Amino acid sequence: ENHDEREQKWVLSALCLSLIFSFAGVVAHFAVSDLFIGKHPEGGLAALLLFFWCISLPSIMGPTNNIAVFSAFGVPTVINSNLYFFSWVTFACVVYICGSYVEEITGSNFYEFATKTPKTSKWCTLLASSIVVLASSASFQESYDCSNSTITKADTCVRNKFAISLGVFGALFPIAVLFLTFRGNLRAKLEASAALVVLILYTFGVAFITFGVGPGTSIGNQYFSTWISFTISVLLFVNCVAEVKSGSHDSDDVVGPARPSPGAMPPTIQEIEKAGQPSEGDANVEDVII
């Protein structure tokens, strides 16, 4: 039994167990909802599903395993589109289930934090896509045998090393921004500067990774994640620039009286005198008191 057969059997077993656990969760959700939803059985089931998919996903996406992705002369190529795309969809669903369970038992609202501002959700998406860039680039480093001294200086391997560095920095910037957002210390110009740096990095990343002899020229994780990260960085930079120009920021609370609009006219003397006079209702109250 070779390596590919062992990986295929493991993936098949994990998918079968995932299907069984998912079916059990659906039945428990409707049959014994009071004993299941938000309780330890649901948490245990969600944790098992997350465990299986965290281990299975790299095996499914590994180009050397020839399951969903095949390595043709070291270049990853999707050979099973259904397994490739639905594996990512299933993994996202499992993460969502685990997040919902943690929210329910802790009383936290991760969705509210992730959507605190239109940009916060984009920073979260950029973090996830950058992690995929890092993981797929590390996988390519192994499948293309870039550690071999004879090809380590090849253009493809050099570009892949840049992709690994891009994945690291592309994840660090969103982590820093999200941390400052959570602490309430983020300022518009600082966020715009971070968005600009990320945009410059992924502009070079798209050029070096997905064009020419780059490691992400074929359809796969590296290709999709690089373009998604570039698109998100463009949207982030546009949002930040618009926010800086408007002079507002979601994390800055404005305290104090409202300022009049630029086109508003100052009140006249008659309006001020009228405002200082008591109304008829106030006069009646004074008569009753006297």
mmCIF file of C-alpha atoms in Angstrom:
data_model
loop_
_atom_site.group_PDB
_atom_site.id
_atom_site.type_symbol
_atom_site.label_atom_id
_atom_site.label_comp_id
_atom_site.label_asym_id
_atom_site.label_seq_id
_atom_site.Cartn_x
_atom_site.Cartn_y
_atom_site.Cartn_z
ATOM 1 C CA GLU A 1 0.000 0.000 0.000
ATOM 2 C CA ASN A 2 1.620 3.264 -1.147
ATOM 3 C CA HIS A 3 1.339 6.776 0.281
ATOM 4 C CA ASP A 4 -1.453 7.860 -2.065
ATOM 5 C CA GLU A 5 -3.671 4.911 -1.151
ATOM 6 C CA ARG A 6 -3.233 5.550 2.574
ATOM 7 C CA GLU A 7 -4.152 9.213 2.150
ATOM 8 C CA GLN A 8 -7.172 8.358 0.026
ATOM 9 C CA LYS A 9 -8.428 5.850 2.595
ATOM 10 C CA TRP A 10 -7.947 8.362 5.400
ATOM 11 C CA VAL A 11 -9.824 11.075 3.499
ATOM 12 C CA LEU A 12 -12.645 8.675 2.646
ATOM 13 C CA SER A 13 -12.939 7.597 6.303
ATOM 14 C CA ALA A 14 -12.937 11.197 7.499
ATOM 15 C CA LEU A 15 -15.623 12.175 4.979
ATOM 16 C CA CYS A 16 -17.823 9.234 6.021
ATOM 17 C CA LEU A 17 -17.457 10.102 9.704
ATOM 18 C CA SER A 18 -18.197 13.740 8.933
ATOM 19 C CA LEU A 19 -21.379 12.722 7.117
ATOM 20 C CA ILE A 20 -22.472 10.499 10.026
ATOM 21 C CA PHE A 21 -21.788 13.190 12.642
ATOM 22 C CA SER A 22 -23.563 15.835 10.553
ATOM 23 C CA PHE A 23 -26.628 13.620 10.153
ATOM 24 C CA ALA A 24 -26.651 12.912 13.901
ATOM 25 C CA GLY A 25 -26.461 16.644 14.602
ATOM 26 C CA VAL A 26 -29.402 17.404 12.319
ATOM 27 C CA VAL A 27 -31.527 14.684 13.930
ATOM 28 C CA ALA A 28 -30.632 15.873 17.455
ATOM 29 C CA HIS A 29 -31.347 19.485 16.468
ATOM 30 C CA PHE A 30 -34.968 18.635 15.654
ATOM 31 C CA ALA A 31 -35.633 15.667 17.982
ATOM 32 C CA VAL A 32 -33.999 16.734 21.264
ATOM 33 C CA SER A 33 -33.256 20.408 20.716
ATOM 34 C CA ASP A 34 -33.533 21.269 24.426
ATOM 35 C CA LEU A 35 -30.836 18.753 25.307
ATOM 36 C CA PHE A 36 -28.617 19.420 22.299
ATOM 37 C CA ILE A 37 -28.555 23.054 21.183
ATOM 38 C CA GLY A 38 -25.997 25.041 23.140
ATOM 39 C CA LYS A 39 -25.132 22.037 25.299
ATOM 40 C CA HIS A 40 -21.999 19.909 25.618
ATOM 41 C CA PRO A 41 -23.132 17.252 23.077
ATOM 42 C CA GLU A 42 -23.380 19.901 20.353
ATOM 43 C CA GLY A 43 -19.992 21.326 21.316
ATOM 44 C CA GLY A 44 -18.380 17.886 21.273
ATOM 45 C CA LEU A 45 -19.871 17.067 17.889
ATOM 46 C CA ALA A 46 -18.759 20.408 16.435
ATOM 47 C CA ALA A 47 -15.249 19.926 17.844
ATOM 48 C CA LEU A 48 -15.006 16.454 16.279
ATOM 49 C CA LEU A 49 -16.089 17.791 12.889
ATOM 50 C CA LEU A 50 -13.572 20.623 13.112
ATOM 51 C CA PHE A 51 -10.833 18.158 14.089
ATOM 52 C CA PHE A 52 -11.568 15.856 11.158
ATOM 53 C CA TRP A 53 -11.698 18.678 8.626
ATOM 54 C CA CYS A 54 -8.565 20.403 9.905
ATOM 55 C CA ILE A 55 -6.711 17.144 9.291
ATOM 56 C CA SER A 56 -8.537 16.112 6.114
ATOM 57 C CA LEU A 57 -8.389 19.418 4.239
ATOM 58 C CA PRO A 58 -4.573 19.460 3.844
ATOM 59 C CA SER A 59 -4.708 15.853 2.632
ATOM 60 C CA ILE A 60 -7.441 16.662 0.118
ATOM 61 C CA MET A 61 -5.631 19.754 -1.148
ATOM 62 C CA GLY A 62 -2.131 18.276 -1.049
ATOM 63 C CA PRO A 63 -0.849 18.024 -4.636
ATOM 64 C CA THR A 64 1.326 15.032 -3.792
ATOM 65 C CA ASN A 65 -1.717 12.994 -2.670
ATOM 66 C CA ASN A 66 -3.513 13.146 -6.052
ATOM 67 C CA ILE A 67 -6.961 13.398 -4.470
ATOM 68 C CA ALA A 68 -8.478 16.766 -5.418
ATOM 69 C CA VAL A 69 -5.246 18.317 -6.666
ATOM 70 C CA PHE A 70 -2.628 16.679 -8.864
ATOM 71 C CA SER A 71 1.005 17.694 -9.128
ATOM 72 C CA ALA A 72 2.007 17.854 -12.785
ATOM 73 C CA PHE A 73 5.776 18.399 -12.893
ATOM 74 C CA GLY A 74 5.511 20.050 -9.487
ATOM 75 C CA VAL A 75 2.691 22.425 -10.529
ATOM 76 C CA PRO A 76 -0.611 21.843 -8.625
ATOM 77 C CA THR A 77 -3.638 21.260 -10.865
ATOM 78 C CA VAL A 78 -7.238 20.645 -9.786
ATOM 79 C CA ILE A 79 -8.400 17.212 -10.972
ATOM 80 C CA ASN A 80 -11.608 16.833 -8.904
ATOM 81 C CA SER A 81 -13.532 20.101 -8.968
ATOM 82 C CA ASN A 82 -16.468 18.895 -6.852
ATOM 83 C CA LEU A 83 -14.236 17.626 -4.068
ATOM 84 C CA TYR A 84 -12.044 20.721 -4.292
ATOM 85 C CA PHE A 85 -14.771 23.364 -4.019
ATOM 86 C CA PHE A 86 -17.191 21.546 -1.692
ATOM 87 C CA SER A 87 -14.386 20.705 0.729
ATOM 88 C CA TRP A 88 -13.792 24.429 1.227
ATOM 89 C CA VAL A 89 -17.534 25.072 1.575
ATOM 90 C CA THR A 90 -17.878 22.299 4.164
ATOM 91 C CA PHE A 91 -14.883 23.540 6.133
ATOM 92 C CA ALA A 92 -16.393 27.045 6.215
ATOM 93 C CA CYS A 93 -19.704 25.602 7.483
ATOM 94 C CA VAL A 94 -17.933 23.671 10.256
ATOM 95 C CA VAL A 95 -16.049 26.797 11.358
ATOM 96 C CA TYR A 96 -19.343 28.712 11.392
ATOM 97 C CA ILE A 97 -21.014 26.008 13.527
ATOM 98 C CA CYS A 98 -18.148 26.059 16.033
ATOM 99 C CA GLY A 99 -18.231 29.849 16.183
ATOM 100 C CA SER A 100 -21.984 29.858 16.755
ATOM 101 C CA TYR A 101 -21.625 27.350 19.595
ATOM 102 C CA VAL A 102 -18.897 29.394 21.286
ATOM 103 C CA GLU A 103 -21.045 32.517 20.951
ATOM 104 C CA GLU A 104 -23.977 30.768 22.599
ATOM 105 C CA ILE A 105 -22.089 29.455 25.622
ATOM 106 C CA THR A 106 -19.984 32.582 26.189
ATOM 107 C CA GLY A 107 -22.515 35.248 25.293
ATOM 108 C CA SER A 108 -20.038 36.838 22.879
ATOM 109 C CA ASN A 109 -21.024 38.004 19.439
ATOM 110 C CA PHE A 110 -18.197 37.356 17.010
ATOM 111 C CA TYR A 111 -20.397 38.230 14.054
ATOM 112 C CA GLU A 112 -21.130 41.646 15.507
ATOM 113 C CA PHE A 113 -17.401 42.236 16.019
ATOM 114 C CA ALA A 114 -16.536 40.951 12.533
ATOM 115 C CA THR A 115 -19.116 43.303 11.025
ATOM 116 C CA LYS A 116 -18.526 46.192 13.419
ATOM 117 C CA THR A 117 -17.561 48.283 10.418
ATOM 118 C CA PRO A 118 -17.677 47.442 6.703
ATOM 119 C CA LYS A 119 -13.877 47.240 6.819
ATOM 120 C CA THR A 120 -13.662 44.867 9.769
ATOM 121 C CA SER A 121 -15.218 42.017 7.809
ATOM 122 C CA LYS A 122 -12.794 42.722 4.954
ATOM 123 C CA TRP A 123 -9.798 42.560 7.315
ATOM 124 C CA CYS A 124 -11.082 39.193 8.595
ATOM 125 C CA THR A 125 -11.424 37.930 5.030
ATOM 126 C CA LEU A 126 -7.932 39.175 4.190
ATOM 127 C CA LEU A 127 -6.542 37.334 7.213
ATOM 128 C CA ALA A 128 -8.149 34.056 6.104
ATOM 129 C CA SER A 129 -7.045 34.399 2.481
ATOM 130 C CA SER A 130 -3.485 35.289 3.521
ATOM 131 C CA ILE A 131 -3.308 32.136 5.637
ATOM 132 C CA VAL A 132 -4.355 30.141 2.572
ATOM 133 C CA VAL A 133 -1.641 31.905 0.527
ATOM 134 C CA LEU A 134 0.909 30.895 3.155
ATOM 135 C CA ALA A 135 -0.268 27.287 3.403
ATOM 136 C CA SER A 136 -0.541 26.745 -0.353
ATOM 137 C CA SER A 137 2.881 28.302 -0.938
ATOM 138 C CA ALA A 138 4.427 26.042 1.691
ATOM 139 C CA SER A 139 2.779 23.051 0.008
ATOM 140 C CA PHE A 140 4.149 24.136 -3.377
ATOM 141 C CA GLN A 141 7.624 24.461 -1.856
ATOM 142 C CA GLU A 142 7.480 20.762 -1.018
ATOM 143 C CA SER A 143 5.795 19.463 -4.190
ATOM 144 C CA TYR A 144 8.095 21.421 -6.513
ATOM 145 C CA ASP A 145 11.106 20.301 -4.459
ATOM 146 C CA CYS A 146 12.399 23.861 -4.100
ATOM 147 C CA SER A 147 14.617 22.730 -1.229
ATOM 148 C CA ASN A 148 16.741 20.875 -3.785
ATOM 149 C CA SER A 149 19.998 22.761 -4.227
ATOM 150 C CA THR A 150 19.866 22.360 -8.006
ATOM 151 C CA ILE A 151 16.597 24.277 -8.481
ATOM 152 C CA THR A 152 16.345 26.355 -5.316
ATOM 153 C CA LYS A 153 17.468 29.434 -7.277
ATOM 154 C CA ALA A 154 15.028 28.878 -10.121
ATOM 155 C CA ASP A 155 12.652 31.749 -10.827
ATOM 156 C CA THR A 156 9.618 29.717 -9.774
ATOM 157 C CA CYS A 157 11.150 28.827 -6.411
ATOM 158 C CA VAL A 158 12.295 32.403 -5.813
ATOM 159 C CA ARG A 159 8.793 33.651 -6.514
ATOM 160 C CA ASN A 160 7.335 31.000 -4.230
ATOM 161 C CA LYS A 161 9.588 32.169 -1.381
ATOM 162 C CA PHE A 162 8.166 35.643 -1.952
ATOM 163 C CA ALA A 163 4.664 34.111 -1.785
ATOM 164 C CA ILE A 164 5.467 32.551 1.595
ATOM 165 C CA SER A 165 6.704 35.899 2.923
ATOM 166 C CA LEU A 166 3.626 37.588 1.456
ATOM 167 C CA GLY A 167 1.358 35.163 3.280
ATOM 168 C CA VAL A 168 3.096 35.903 6.578
ATOM 169 C CA PHE A 169 2.955 39.692 6.274
ATOM 170 C CA GLY A 170 -0.498 39.542 4.723
ATOM 171 C CA ALA A 171 -1.724 37.829 7.888
ATOM 172 C CA LEU A 172 0.201 39.977 10.382
ATOM 173 C CA PHE A 173 -1.286 43.278 9.181
ATOM 174 C CA PRO A 174 -4.930 42.157 9.574
ATOM 175 C CA ILE A 175 -4.152 40.686 13.004
ATOM 176 C CA ALA A 176 -2.695 44.023 14.149
ATOM 177 C CA VAL A 177 -5.606 46.022 12.714
ATOM 178 C CA LEU A 178 -8.222 43.708 14.234
ATOM 179 C CA PHE A 179 -6.469 43.872 17.609
ATOM 180 C CA LEU A 180 -6.496 47.682 17.554
ATOM 181 C CA THR A 181 -10.130 47.631 16.433
ATOM 182 C CA PHE A 182 -11.016 45.373 19.360
ATOM 183 C CA ARG A 183 -9.166 47.690 21.749
ATOM 184 C CA GLY A 184 -10.749 50.790 20.222
ATOM 185 C CA ASN A 185 -7.364 52.380 19.473
ATOM 186 C CA LEU A 186 -7.485 52.285 15.673
ATOM 187 C CA ARG A 187 -7.279 55.594 13.810
ATOM 188 C CA ALA A 188 -8.248 56.311 10.230
ATOM 189 C CA LYS A 189 -4.805 57.351 8.964
ATOM 190 C CA LEU A 190 -3.115 54.368 10.610
ATOM 191 C CA GLU A 191 -5.615 51.969 9.054
ATOM 192 C CA ALA A 192 -5.229 53.650 5.663
ATOM 193 C CA SER A 193 -1.434 53.276 5.903
ATOM 194 C CA ALA A 194 -1.770 49.564 6.707
ATOM 195 C CA ALA A 195 -4.208 49.106 3.813
ATOM 196 C CA LEU A 196 -1.766 50.858 1.458
ATOM 197 C CA VAL A 197 1.135 48.605 2.477
ATOM 198 C CA VAL A 198 -1.008 45.477 2.029
ATOM 199 C CA LEU A 199 -2.213 46.713 -1.370
ATOM 200 C CA ILE A 200 1.372 47.280 -2.556
ATOM 201 C CA LEU A 201 2.417 43.826 -1.311
ATOM 202 C CA TYR A 202 -0.436 42.021 -3.042
ATOM 203 C CA THR A 203 -0.002 44.045 -6.234
ATOM 204 C CA PHE A 204 3.488 42.620 -6.496
ATOM 205 C CA GLY A 205 2.130 39.291 -5.280
ATOM 206 C CA VAL A 206 -0.368 38.960 -8.107
ATOM 207 C CA ALA A 207 2.343 39.820 -10.637
ATOM 208 C CA PHE A 208 4.984 37.457 -9.247
ATOM 209 C CA ILE A 209 2.714 34.551 -8.255
ATOM 210 C CA THR A 210 0.041 34.288 -10.963
ATOM 211 C CA PHE A 211 1.939 35.455 -14.067
ATOM 212 C CA GLY A 212 4.864 34.096 -16.042
ATOM 213 C CA VAL A 213 6.734 31.334 -14.237
ATOM 214 C CA GLY A 214 5.026 32.058 -10.927
ATOM 215 C CA PRO A 215 3.927 29.164 -8.712
ATOM 216 C CA GLY A 216 0.255 30.154 -8.853
ATOM 217 C CA THR A 217 -0.346 30.304 -12.593
ATOM 218 C CA SER A 218 -2.608 27.218 -12.590
ATOM 219 C CA ILE A 219 -6.070 27.065 -11.025
ATOM 220 C CA GLY A 220 -5.718 26.143 -7.356
ATOM 221 C CA ASN A 221 -5.523 27.433 -3.795
ATOM 222 C CA GLN A 222 -2.545 29.675 -4.447
ATOM 223 C CA TYR A 223 -4.170 31.262 -7.504
ATOM 224 C CA PHE A 224 -7.567 31.905 -5.891
ATOM 225 C CA SER A 225 -6.238 33.086 -2.527
ATOM 226 C CA THR A 226 -3.778 35.525 -4.113
ATOM 227 C CA TRP A 227 -6.412 37.155 -6.298
ATOM 228 C CA ILE A 228 -8.952 37.246 -3.439
ATOM 229 C CA SER A 229 -6.380 38.910 -1.182
ATOM 230 C CA PHE A 230 -5.547 41.465 -3.879
ATOM 231 C CA THR A 231 -9.235 42.260 -4.439
ATOM 232 C CA ILE A 232 -9.889 42.682 -0.716
ATOM 233 C CA SER A 233 -6.820 44.908 -0.321
ATOM 234 C CA VAL A 234 -8.080 47.173 -3.130
ATOM 235 C CA LEU A 235 -11.511 47.469 -1.501
ATOM 236 C CA LEU A 236 -9.941 48.141 1.892
ATOM 237 C CA PHE A 237 -7.723 50.896 0.561
ATOM 238 C CA VAL A 238 -10.637 52.554 -1.252
ATOM 239 C CA ASN A 239 -12.768 52.446 1.916
ATOM 240 C CA CYS A 240 -9.956 53.839 4.059
ATOM 241 C CA VAL A 241 -9.191 56.691 1.662
ATOM 242 C CA ALA A 242 -12.869 57.633 1.502
ATOM 243 C CA GLU A 243 -13.030 57.593 5.302
ATOM 244 C CA VAL A 244 -9.938 59.777 5.697
ATOM 245 C CA LYS A 245 -11.321 62.283 3.184
ATOM 246 C CA SER A 246 -14.653 62.438 4.996
ATOM 247 C CA GLY A 247 -12.836 63.108 8.284
ATOM 248 C CA SER A 248 -14.726 60.411 10.179
ATOM 249 C CA HIS A 249 -13.754 57.068 11.627
ATOM 250 C CA ASP A 250 -15.902 54.326 13.048
ATOM 251 C CA SER A 251 -13.713 53.872 16.135
ATOM 252 C CA ASP A 252 -13.705 57.614 17.050
ATOM 253 C CA ASP A 253 -16.654 58.603 19.217
ATOM 254 C CA VAL A 254 -17.715 62.231 18.828
ATOM 255 C CA VAL A 255 -18.631 63.670 22.217
ATOM 256 C CA GLY A 256 -20.262 67.083 22.652
ATOM 257 C CA PRO A 257 -23.012 69.168 21.142
ATOM 258 C CA ALA A 258 -23.867 68.727 17.524
ATOM 259 C CA ARG A 259 -22.239 71.221 15.217
ATOM 260 C CA PRO A 260 -24.453 73.224 12.872
ATOM 261 C CA SER A 261 -24.250 72.357 9.245
ATOM 262 C CA PRO A 262 -22.166 74.685 7.064
ATOM 263 C CA GLY A 263 -25.264 75.948 5.247
ATOM 264 C CA ALA A 264 -27.297 76.706 8.390
ATOM 265 C CA MET A 265 -28.138 80.361 9.115
ATOM 266 C CA PRO A 266 -27.596 81.776 12.653
ATOM 267 C CA PRO A 267 -30.803 82.483 14.649
ATOM 268 C CA THR A 268 -32.253 86.006 14.527
ATOM 269 C CA ILE A 269 -32.799 88.259 17.592
ATOM 270 C CA GLN A 270 -36.585 87.770 17.320
ATOM 271 C CA GLU A 271 -36.162 83.984 17.388
ATOM 272 C CA ILE A 272 -33.905 84.210 20.452
ATOM 273 C CA GLU A 273 -36.387 86.465 22.295
ATOM 274 C CA LYS A 274 -39.253 84.175 21.345
ATOM 275 C CA ALA A 275 -37.352 81.159 22.603
ATOM 276 C CA GLY A 276 -36.818 82.874 25.953
ATOM 277 C CA GLN A 277 -40.520 83.661 26.475
ATOM 278 C CA PRO A 278 -42.629 81.096 28.370
ATOM 279 C CA SER A 279 -45.236 79.197 26.397
ATOM 280 C CA GLU A 280 -48.950 79.266 27.108
ATOM 281 C CA GLY A 281 -48.707 75.917 28.859
ATOM 282 C CA ASP A 282 -45.963 77.238 31.135
ATOM 283 C CA ALA A 283 -48.050 80.330 31.960
ATOM 284 C CA ASN A 284 -51.051 78.200 32.924
ATOM 285 C CA VAL A 285 -48.864 76.111 35.199
ATOM 286 C CA GLU A 286 -47.589 79.281 36.923
ATOM 287 C CA ASP A 287 -51.177 80.530 37.434
ATOM 288 C CA VAL A 288 -52.155 77.238 39.030
ATOM 289 C CA ILE A 289 -49.155 77.350 41.349
ATOM 290 C CA ILE A 290 -49.974 80.967 42.399
#
